[in-house]
Short mmCIF file of C-alpha atoms and ligand atoms in Angstrom, two decimals:
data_model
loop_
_atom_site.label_atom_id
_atom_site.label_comp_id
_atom_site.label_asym_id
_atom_site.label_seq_id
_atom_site.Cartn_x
_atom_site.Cartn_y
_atom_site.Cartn_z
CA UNK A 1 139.20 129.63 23.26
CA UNK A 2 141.72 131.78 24.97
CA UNK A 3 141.87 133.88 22.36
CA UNK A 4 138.83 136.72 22.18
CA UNK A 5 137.88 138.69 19.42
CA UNK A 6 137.25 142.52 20.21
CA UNK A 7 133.14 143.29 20.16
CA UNK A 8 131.74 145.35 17.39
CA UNK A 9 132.00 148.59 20.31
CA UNK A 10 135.17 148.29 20.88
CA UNK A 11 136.65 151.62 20.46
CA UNK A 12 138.93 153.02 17.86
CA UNK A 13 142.10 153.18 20.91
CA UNK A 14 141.99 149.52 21.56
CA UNK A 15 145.14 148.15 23.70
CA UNK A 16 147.01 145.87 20.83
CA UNK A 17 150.72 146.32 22.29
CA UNK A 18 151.62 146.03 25.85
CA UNK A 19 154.61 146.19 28.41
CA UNK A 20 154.87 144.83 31.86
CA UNK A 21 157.10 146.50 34.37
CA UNK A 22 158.57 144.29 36.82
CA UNK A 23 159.15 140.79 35.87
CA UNK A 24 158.38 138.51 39.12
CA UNK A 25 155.85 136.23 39.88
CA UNK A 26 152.84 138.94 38.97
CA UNK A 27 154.76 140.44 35.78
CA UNK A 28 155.61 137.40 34.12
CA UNK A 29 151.85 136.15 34.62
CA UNK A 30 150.76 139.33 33.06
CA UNK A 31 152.36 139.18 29.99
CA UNK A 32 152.25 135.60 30.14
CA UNK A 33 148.15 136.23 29.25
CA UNK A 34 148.54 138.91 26.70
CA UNK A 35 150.88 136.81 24.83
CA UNK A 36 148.13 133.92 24.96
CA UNK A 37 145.59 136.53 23.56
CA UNK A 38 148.18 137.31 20.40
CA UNK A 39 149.38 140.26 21.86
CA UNK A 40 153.71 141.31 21.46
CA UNK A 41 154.34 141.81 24.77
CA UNK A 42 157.71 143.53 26.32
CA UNK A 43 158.78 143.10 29.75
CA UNK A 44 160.70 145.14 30.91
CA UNK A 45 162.85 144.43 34.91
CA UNK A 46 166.01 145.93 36.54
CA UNK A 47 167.66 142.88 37.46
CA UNK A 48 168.91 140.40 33.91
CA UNK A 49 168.71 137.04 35.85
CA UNK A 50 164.87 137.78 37.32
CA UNK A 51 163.99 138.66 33.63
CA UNK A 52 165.43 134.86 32.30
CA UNK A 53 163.37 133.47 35.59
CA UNK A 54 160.41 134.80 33.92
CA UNK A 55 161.39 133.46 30.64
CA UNK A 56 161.20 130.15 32.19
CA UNK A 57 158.17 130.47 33.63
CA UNK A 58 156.05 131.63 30.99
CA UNK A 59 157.44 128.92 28.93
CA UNK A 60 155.97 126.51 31.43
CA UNK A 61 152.88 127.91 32.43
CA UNK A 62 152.21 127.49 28.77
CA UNK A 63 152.94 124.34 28.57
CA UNK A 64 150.20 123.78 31.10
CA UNK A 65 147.94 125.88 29.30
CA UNK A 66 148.38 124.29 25.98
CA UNK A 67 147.91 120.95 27.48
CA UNK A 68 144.83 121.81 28.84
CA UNK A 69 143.76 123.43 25.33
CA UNK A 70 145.25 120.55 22.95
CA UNK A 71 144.49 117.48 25.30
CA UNK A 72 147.17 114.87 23.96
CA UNK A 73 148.36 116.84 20.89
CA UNK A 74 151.89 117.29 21.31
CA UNK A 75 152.36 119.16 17.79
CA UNK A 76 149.52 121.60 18.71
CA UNK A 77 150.79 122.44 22.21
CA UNK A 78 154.35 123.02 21.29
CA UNK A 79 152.98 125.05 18.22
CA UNK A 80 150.96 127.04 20.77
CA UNK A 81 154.22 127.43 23.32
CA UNK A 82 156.43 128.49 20.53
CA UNK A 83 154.11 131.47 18.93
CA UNK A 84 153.03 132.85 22.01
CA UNK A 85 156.50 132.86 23.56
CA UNK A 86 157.68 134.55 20.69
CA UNK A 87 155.18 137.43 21.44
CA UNK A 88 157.73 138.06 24.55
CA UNK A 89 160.52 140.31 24.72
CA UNK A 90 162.37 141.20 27.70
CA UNK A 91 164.81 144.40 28.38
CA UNK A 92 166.21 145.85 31.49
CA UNK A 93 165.79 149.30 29.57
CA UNK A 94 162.68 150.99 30.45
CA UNK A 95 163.20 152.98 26.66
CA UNK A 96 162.45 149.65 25.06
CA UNK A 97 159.13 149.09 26.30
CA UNK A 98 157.60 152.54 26.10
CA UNK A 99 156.28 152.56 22.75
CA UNK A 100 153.21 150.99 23.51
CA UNK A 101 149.34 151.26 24.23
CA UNK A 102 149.59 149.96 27.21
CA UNK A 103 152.15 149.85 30.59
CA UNK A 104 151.43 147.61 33.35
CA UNK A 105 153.67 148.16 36.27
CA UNK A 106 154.13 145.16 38.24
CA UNK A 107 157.19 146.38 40.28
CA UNK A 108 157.78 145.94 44.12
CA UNK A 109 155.08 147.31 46.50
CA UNK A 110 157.07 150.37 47.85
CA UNK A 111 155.08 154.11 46.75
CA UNK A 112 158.35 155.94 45.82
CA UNK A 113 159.73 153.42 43.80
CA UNK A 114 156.59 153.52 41.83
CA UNK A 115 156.06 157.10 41.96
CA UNK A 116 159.76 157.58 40.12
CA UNK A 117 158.62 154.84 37.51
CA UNK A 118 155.49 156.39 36.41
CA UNK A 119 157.01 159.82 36.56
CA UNK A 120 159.33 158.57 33.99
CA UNK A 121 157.25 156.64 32.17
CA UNK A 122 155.05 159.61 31.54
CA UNK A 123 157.95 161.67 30.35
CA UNK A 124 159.25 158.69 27.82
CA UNK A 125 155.91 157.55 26.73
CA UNK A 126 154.24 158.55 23.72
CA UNK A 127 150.78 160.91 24.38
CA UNK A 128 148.45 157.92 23.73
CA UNK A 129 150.08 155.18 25.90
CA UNK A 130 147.73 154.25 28.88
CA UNK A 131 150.19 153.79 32.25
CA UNK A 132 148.34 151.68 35.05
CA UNK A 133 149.60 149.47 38.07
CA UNK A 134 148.58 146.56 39.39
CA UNK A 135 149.05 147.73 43.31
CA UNK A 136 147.30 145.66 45.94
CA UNK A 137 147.61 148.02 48.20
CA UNK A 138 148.97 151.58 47.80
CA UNK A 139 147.02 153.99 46.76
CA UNK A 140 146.34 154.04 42.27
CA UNK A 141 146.12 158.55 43.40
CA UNK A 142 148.72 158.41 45.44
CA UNK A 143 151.24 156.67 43.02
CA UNK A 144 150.41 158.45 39.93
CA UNK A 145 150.39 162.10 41.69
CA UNK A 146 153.41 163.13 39.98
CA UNK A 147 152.33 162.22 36.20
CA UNK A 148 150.79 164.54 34.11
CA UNK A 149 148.48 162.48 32.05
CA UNK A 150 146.25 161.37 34.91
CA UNK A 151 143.25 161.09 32.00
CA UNK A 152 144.65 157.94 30.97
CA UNK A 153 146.14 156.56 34.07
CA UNK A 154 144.24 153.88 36.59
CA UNK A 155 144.79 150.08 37.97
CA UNK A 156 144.61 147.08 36.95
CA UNK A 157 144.71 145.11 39.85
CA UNK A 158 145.40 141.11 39.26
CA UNK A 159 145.30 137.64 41.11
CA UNK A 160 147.93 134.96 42.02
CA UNK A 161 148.23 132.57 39.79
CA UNK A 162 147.32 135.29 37.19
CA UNK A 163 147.06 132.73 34.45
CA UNK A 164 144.67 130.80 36.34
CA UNK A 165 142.38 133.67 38.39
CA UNK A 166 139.71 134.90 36.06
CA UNK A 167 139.37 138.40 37.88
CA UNK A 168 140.67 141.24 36.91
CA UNK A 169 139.70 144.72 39.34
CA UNK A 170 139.89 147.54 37.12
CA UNK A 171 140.31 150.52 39.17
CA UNK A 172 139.57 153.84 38.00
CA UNK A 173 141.72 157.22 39.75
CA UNK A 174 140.09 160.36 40.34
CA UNK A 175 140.47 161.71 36.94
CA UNK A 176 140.45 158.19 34.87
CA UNK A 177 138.83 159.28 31.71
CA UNK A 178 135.99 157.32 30.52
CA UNK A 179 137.49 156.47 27.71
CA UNK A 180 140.60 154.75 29.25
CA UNK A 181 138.23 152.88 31.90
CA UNK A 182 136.70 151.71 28.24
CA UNK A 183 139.78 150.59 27.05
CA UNK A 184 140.82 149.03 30.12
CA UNK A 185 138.10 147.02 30.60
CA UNK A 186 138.16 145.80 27.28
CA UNK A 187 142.14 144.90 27.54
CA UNK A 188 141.11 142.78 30.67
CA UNK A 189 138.25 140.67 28.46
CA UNK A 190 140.44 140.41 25.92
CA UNK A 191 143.66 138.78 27.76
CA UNK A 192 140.36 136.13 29.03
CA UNK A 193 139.99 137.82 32.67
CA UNK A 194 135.95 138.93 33.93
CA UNK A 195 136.48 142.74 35.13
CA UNK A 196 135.23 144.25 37.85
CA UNK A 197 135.42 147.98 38.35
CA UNK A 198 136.46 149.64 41.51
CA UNK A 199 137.42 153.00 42.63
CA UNK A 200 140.55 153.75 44.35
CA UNK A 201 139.63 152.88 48.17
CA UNK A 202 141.82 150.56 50.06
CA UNK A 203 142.28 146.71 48.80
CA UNK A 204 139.76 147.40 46.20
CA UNK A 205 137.29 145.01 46.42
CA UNK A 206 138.90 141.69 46.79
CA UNK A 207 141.50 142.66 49.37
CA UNK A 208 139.39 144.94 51.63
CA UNK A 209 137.30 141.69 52.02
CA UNK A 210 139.88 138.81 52.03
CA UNK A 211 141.76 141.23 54.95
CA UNK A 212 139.22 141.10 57.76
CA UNK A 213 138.67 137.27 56.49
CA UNK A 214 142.52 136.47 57.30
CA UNK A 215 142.78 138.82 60.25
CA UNK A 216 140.32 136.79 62.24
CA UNK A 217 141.55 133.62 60.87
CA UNK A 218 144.91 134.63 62.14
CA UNK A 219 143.22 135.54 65.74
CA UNK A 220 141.44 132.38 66.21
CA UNK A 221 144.86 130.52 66.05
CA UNK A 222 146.23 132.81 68.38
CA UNK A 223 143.05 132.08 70.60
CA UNK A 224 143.32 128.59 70.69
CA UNK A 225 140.00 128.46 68.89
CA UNK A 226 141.06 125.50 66.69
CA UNK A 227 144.34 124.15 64.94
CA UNK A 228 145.45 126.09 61.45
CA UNK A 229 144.71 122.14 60.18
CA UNK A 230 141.18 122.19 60.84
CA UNK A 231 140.53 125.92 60.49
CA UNK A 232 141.59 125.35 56.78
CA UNK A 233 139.62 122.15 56.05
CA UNK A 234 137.15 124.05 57.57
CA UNK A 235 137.61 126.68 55.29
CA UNK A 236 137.29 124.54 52.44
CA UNK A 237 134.65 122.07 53.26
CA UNK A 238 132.63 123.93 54.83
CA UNK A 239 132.73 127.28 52.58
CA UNK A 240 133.85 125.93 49.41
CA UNK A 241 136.81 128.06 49.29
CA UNK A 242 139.94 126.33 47.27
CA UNK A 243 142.37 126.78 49.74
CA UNK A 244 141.64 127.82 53.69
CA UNK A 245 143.34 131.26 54.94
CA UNK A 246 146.63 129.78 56.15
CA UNK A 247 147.23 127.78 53.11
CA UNK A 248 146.47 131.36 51.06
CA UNK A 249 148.69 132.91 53.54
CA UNK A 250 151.71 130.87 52.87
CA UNK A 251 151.01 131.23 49.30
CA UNK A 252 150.28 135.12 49.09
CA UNK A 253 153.46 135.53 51.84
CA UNK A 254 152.89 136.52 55.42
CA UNK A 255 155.28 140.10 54.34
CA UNK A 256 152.29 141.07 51.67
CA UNK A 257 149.97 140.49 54.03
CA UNK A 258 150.97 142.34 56.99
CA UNK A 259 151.80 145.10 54.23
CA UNK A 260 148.96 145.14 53.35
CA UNK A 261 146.87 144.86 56.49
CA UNK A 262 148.88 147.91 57.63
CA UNK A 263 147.86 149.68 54.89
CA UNK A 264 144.33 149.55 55.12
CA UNK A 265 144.46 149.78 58.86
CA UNK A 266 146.29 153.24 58.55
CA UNK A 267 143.72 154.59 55.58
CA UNK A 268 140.28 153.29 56.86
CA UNK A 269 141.26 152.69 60.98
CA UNK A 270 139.05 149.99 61.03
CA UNK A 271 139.79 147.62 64.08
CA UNK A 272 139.73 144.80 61.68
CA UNK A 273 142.57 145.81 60.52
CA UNK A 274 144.93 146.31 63.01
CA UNK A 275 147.98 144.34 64.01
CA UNK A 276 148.12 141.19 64.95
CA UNK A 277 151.24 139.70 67.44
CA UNK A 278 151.51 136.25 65.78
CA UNK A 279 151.27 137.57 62.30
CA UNK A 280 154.62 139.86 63.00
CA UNK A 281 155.97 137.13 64.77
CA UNK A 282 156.01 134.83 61.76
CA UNK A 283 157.26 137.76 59.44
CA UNK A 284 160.09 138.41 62.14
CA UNK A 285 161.32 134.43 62.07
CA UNK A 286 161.24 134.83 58.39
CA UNK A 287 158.46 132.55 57.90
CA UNK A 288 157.03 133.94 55.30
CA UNK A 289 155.52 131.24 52.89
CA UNK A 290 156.14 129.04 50.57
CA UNK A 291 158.74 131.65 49.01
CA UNK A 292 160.39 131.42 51.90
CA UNK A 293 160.49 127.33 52.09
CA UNK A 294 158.23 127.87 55.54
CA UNK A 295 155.30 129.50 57.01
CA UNK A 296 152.35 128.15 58.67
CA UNK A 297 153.48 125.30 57.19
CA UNK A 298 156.97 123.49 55.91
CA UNK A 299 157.49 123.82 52.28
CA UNK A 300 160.45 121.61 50.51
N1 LIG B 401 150.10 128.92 35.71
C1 LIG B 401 149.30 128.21 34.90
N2 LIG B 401 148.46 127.28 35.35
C2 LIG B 401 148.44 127.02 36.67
C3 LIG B 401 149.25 127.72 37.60
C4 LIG B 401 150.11 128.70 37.06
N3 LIG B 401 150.92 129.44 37.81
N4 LIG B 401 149.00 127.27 38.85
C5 LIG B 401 148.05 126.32 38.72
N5 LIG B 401 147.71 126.18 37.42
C6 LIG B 401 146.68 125.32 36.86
C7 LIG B 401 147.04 123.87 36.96
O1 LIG B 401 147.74 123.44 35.81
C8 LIG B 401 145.67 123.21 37.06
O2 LIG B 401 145.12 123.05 35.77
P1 LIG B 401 144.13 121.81 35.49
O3 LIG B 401 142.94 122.04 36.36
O4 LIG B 401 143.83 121.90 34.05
O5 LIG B 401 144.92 120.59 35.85
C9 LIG B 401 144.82 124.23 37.79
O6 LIG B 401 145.49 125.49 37.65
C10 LIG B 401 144.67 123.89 39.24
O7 LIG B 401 145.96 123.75 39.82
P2 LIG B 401 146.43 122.55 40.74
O8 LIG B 401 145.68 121.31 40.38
O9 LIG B 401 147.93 122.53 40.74
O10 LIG B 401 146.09 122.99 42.20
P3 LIG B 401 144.71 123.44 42.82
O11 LIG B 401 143.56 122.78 42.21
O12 LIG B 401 144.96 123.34 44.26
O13 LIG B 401 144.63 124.98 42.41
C11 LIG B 401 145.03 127.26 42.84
C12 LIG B 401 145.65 125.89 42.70
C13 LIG B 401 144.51 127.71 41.46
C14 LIG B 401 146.15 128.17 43.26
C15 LIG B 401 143.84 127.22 43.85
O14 LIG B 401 144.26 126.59 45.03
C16 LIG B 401 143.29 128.57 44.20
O15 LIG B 401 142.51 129.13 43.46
N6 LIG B 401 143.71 129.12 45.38
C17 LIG B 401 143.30 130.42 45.84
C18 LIG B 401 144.15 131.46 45.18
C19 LIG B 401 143.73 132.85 45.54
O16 LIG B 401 142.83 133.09 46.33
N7 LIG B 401 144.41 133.81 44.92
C20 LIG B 401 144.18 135.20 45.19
C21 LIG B 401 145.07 135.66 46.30
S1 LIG B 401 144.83 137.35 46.62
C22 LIG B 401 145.71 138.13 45.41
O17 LIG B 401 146.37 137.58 44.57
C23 LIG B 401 145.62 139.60 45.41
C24 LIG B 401 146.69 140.31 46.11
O18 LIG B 401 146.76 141.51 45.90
C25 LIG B 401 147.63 139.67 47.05
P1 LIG B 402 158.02 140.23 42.81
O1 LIG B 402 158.99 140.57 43.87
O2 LIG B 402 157.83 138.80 42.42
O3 LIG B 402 158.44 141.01 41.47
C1 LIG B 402 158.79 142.36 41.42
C2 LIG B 402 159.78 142.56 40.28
O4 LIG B 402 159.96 143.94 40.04
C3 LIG B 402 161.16 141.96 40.54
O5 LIG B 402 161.50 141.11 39.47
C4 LIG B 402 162.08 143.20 40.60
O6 LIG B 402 163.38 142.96 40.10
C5 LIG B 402 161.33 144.18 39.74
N1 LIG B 402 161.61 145.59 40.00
C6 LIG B 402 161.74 146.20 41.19
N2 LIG B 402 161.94 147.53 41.01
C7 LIG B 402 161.90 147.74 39.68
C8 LIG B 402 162.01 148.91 38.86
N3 LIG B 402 162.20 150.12 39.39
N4 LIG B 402 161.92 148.76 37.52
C9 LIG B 402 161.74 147.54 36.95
N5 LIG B 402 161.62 146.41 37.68
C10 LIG B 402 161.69 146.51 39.02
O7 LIG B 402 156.63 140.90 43.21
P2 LIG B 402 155.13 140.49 42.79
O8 LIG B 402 154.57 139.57 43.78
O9 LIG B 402 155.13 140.14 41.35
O10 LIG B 402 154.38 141.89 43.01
C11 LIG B 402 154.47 142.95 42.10
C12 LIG B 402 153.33 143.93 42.31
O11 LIG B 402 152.09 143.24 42.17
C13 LIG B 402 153.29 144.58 43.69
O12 LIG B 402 152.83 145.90 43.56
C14 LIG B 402 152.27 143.74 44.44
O13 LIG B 402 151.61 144.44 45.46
C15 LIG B 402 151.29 143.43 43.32
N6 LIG B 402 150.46 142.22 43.52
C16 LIG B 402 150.99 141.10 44.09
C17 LIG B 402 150.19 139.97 44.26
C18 LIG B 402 150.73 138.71 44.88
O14 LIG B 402 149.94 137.86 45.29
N7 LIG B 402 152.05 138.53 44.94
C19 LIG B 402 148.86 139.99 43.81
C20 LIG B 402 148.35 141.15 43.21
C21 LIG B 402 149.18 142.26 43.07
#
C-alpha cells in the first residue's frame, strides 16, 4: 500500500508533521505524498490564488491515485480523497507552518530568495524542526549559509510528477548530522519514494547526468543530425526511456533547464555544460514548454 509503517530502527525523532514552502507544481506534489502516507501536512505560499491551484490539484492527483488503489470502488476512492485531503492545510503565513518536524522548501529557484526563507525559518522554528530544500540546482551550502542550525539542515531533492517518480535524492550539507540524514531518509521511505543519498555537488546525481544527456540532444538538432521526432522515438525505443529529451524538455521547461545548465557549467566548467545558441533561442521566443502552451513542440 501507499501507506508504510516506520521499521523497528526508526529513531525516536521520526518526521510525523510536515510543511511545504512554496505551493506550485513541486510543493503541492510534496505534500500531496505526505498526506497519502497519513501525515497533516501545511503548505504554506505567498500568493492566495497559487495556494487554491494547489488545492485543486492535490484533490485530483488523488483521485488518480485512489483509482489506481480501489480499482472500481467509488466509495473507497472518495473515502481515500476526502481523509487525505483533509491532512492539508494551506496559509500564506510562514508562522503557521513552523511548528513542525519537518520544512520542505519548494519555493522559486533564485539563492536569495531562499537564503531569506531559511534564515527566517530558522529564527521561527522550534530547535528540533529539520529545514531542507528541494533545489535542483543551487547549491543545499550555499542556501543554508546564513542558518544557524546547519546540524539538521540538508536536501531533499524530488522528481516531476512527484506523485508518480519513485526517487527521492537525499542530499546531505557539509555539516548534516547523521542523525538528520537518518531521519531524512526515513521521511522519504515513508511518503513511498526509494532514496538515494548524495552530497552537495552540482545536479546531484540525477541532474548532473540528465544535463550532458540533454545538452547533446539539444546539439544534434542544431547539427542537423536528425529531426527532434526521431531523436525522441529514438530515445524511447531504442533506450527505453519514457519520454525522449525534447519531450522531457518541454515538460521540465526550457527556463529550468538553461538554469540549470548554467549552473553546473559555472561550478564544475565542464564543456558539457556550456551554452547552447538554440536552447537560448527558444527561452528568448518564450517557448518554454508545455507551461508555456509551446516549445519544441505545440501544446493546446
Ligand atoms: N499525479 C498523479 N499521477 C500522475 C501524474 C500526476 N501529476 N501524472 C501522471 N500520473 C499517473 C497517471 O495517472 C498514470 O497512472 P496509471 O499508469 O495508473 O494509468 C501514470 O502516472 C502514467 O501517466 P500517463 O499514462 O498519463 O502518461 P505516461 O505513461 O506517458 O507517463 C510520465 C507520464 C510519468 C510523466 C512519464 O512520461 C515519465 O516518467 N516521464 C519522464 C519524467 C521525468 O524524467 N521526470 C524527471 C524530470 S527531472 C526532474 O524532475 C528534476 C529536476 O530537478 C528538474
Ligand atoms: P513553481 O513556480 O511551480 O512554484 C513555486 C511556488 O513558490 C509558487 O507558487 C510561488 O508563489 C511560491 N513562492 C515564491 N516565493 C515564495 C516565498 N518567498 N515564500 C513562499 N512561497 C513562495 O516552481 P516549481 O517547479 O514547483 O519549483 C520549486 C522548486 O523545486 C525550485 O527550487 C525548483 O528548482 C525545484 N525543482 C523543480 C523541478 C521541476 O521539474 N519543476 C524538479 C525538482 C526540483
Amino acid at each position: 500500500g501507499i501507506t508504510r509503517n516506520f521499521s523497528s530502527s526508526t529513531s525516536l525523532n521520526a518526521i510525523k508533521t510536515v510543511t511545504v514552502v512554496g505551493g506550485g507544481l513541486m510543493g503541492s506534489g510534496i505534500a500531496q505524498v505526505a498526506a497519502q502516507a497519513g501525515q497533516n501536512v501545511t503548505i504554506i505560499d505567498v500568493n492566495a490564488e497559487l495556494l487554491e491551484k494547489a488545492q485543486k490539484s492535490i484533490q485530483n492527483n488523488l483521485t488518480r491515485v485512489g483509482k489506481k488503489l480501489y480499482k472500481g470502488d467509488a466509495a473507497k476512492v472518495d473515502n481515500f480523497v476526502k481523509e487525505s485531503f483533509d491532512r492539508v492545510r494551506v496559509s500564506t503565513k510562514l508562522e503557521d507552518g513552523a511548528d513542525v518536524d519537518l520544512v520542505v522548501e519548494a519555493i522559486v529557484e533564485k539563492l536569495d530568495v531562499k537564503q531569506e526563507l531559511f534564515n527566517k525559518l530558522d529564527q521561527i522554528a522550534p530547535p528540533h524542526t529539520i529545514l531542507a530544500t528541494n533545489t535542483s540546482s543551487i547549491s543545499v551550502n550555499e542556501i543554508g549559509a546564513g542558518i544557524k542550525r546547519k546540524d539538521r539542515y540538508g536536501g531533499l531533492h524530488f522528481f516531476n510528477p512527484v506523485p508518480v517518480m519513485r526517487l527521492l535524492e537525499v542530499v546531505k550539507g557539509d555539516e548534516t548530522s547523521e542523525e538528520t540524514h537518518k531521519a531524512m531518509m526515513e521521511w522519504g521511505q515513508s511518503v513511498g519514494k526509494t532514496c538515494i543519498t548524495c552530497k552537495d555537488t552540482p545536479g546531484f546525481v540525477v541532474n548532473r547526468l540528465l544535463g550532458p544527456y540533454t545538452a547533446e540532444a539539444l546539439r544534434m538538432l542544431e547539427r542537423g543530425d536528425a529531426t527532434k521526432e526521431d531523436i525522441d522515438i529514438g530515445m524511447k525505443l531504442g533506450a527505453g526511456y519514457p519520454m525522449g529529451p525534447f519531450e522531457l524538455a518541454d515538460y521540465t521547461g526550457n527556463d529550468t533547464n538553461m538554469f540549470a545548465l548554467g549552473v553546473m557549467y559555472q561550478k564544475t566548467k565542464n564543456p558539457v555544460f556550456a551554452p547552447i545558441k538554440l536552447l537560448q533561442k527558444m527561452v528568448d521566443e518564450g517557448k518554454l514548454g508545455i507551461k508555456s502552451g509551446e516549445g519544441f513542440y505545440k501544446y493546446s
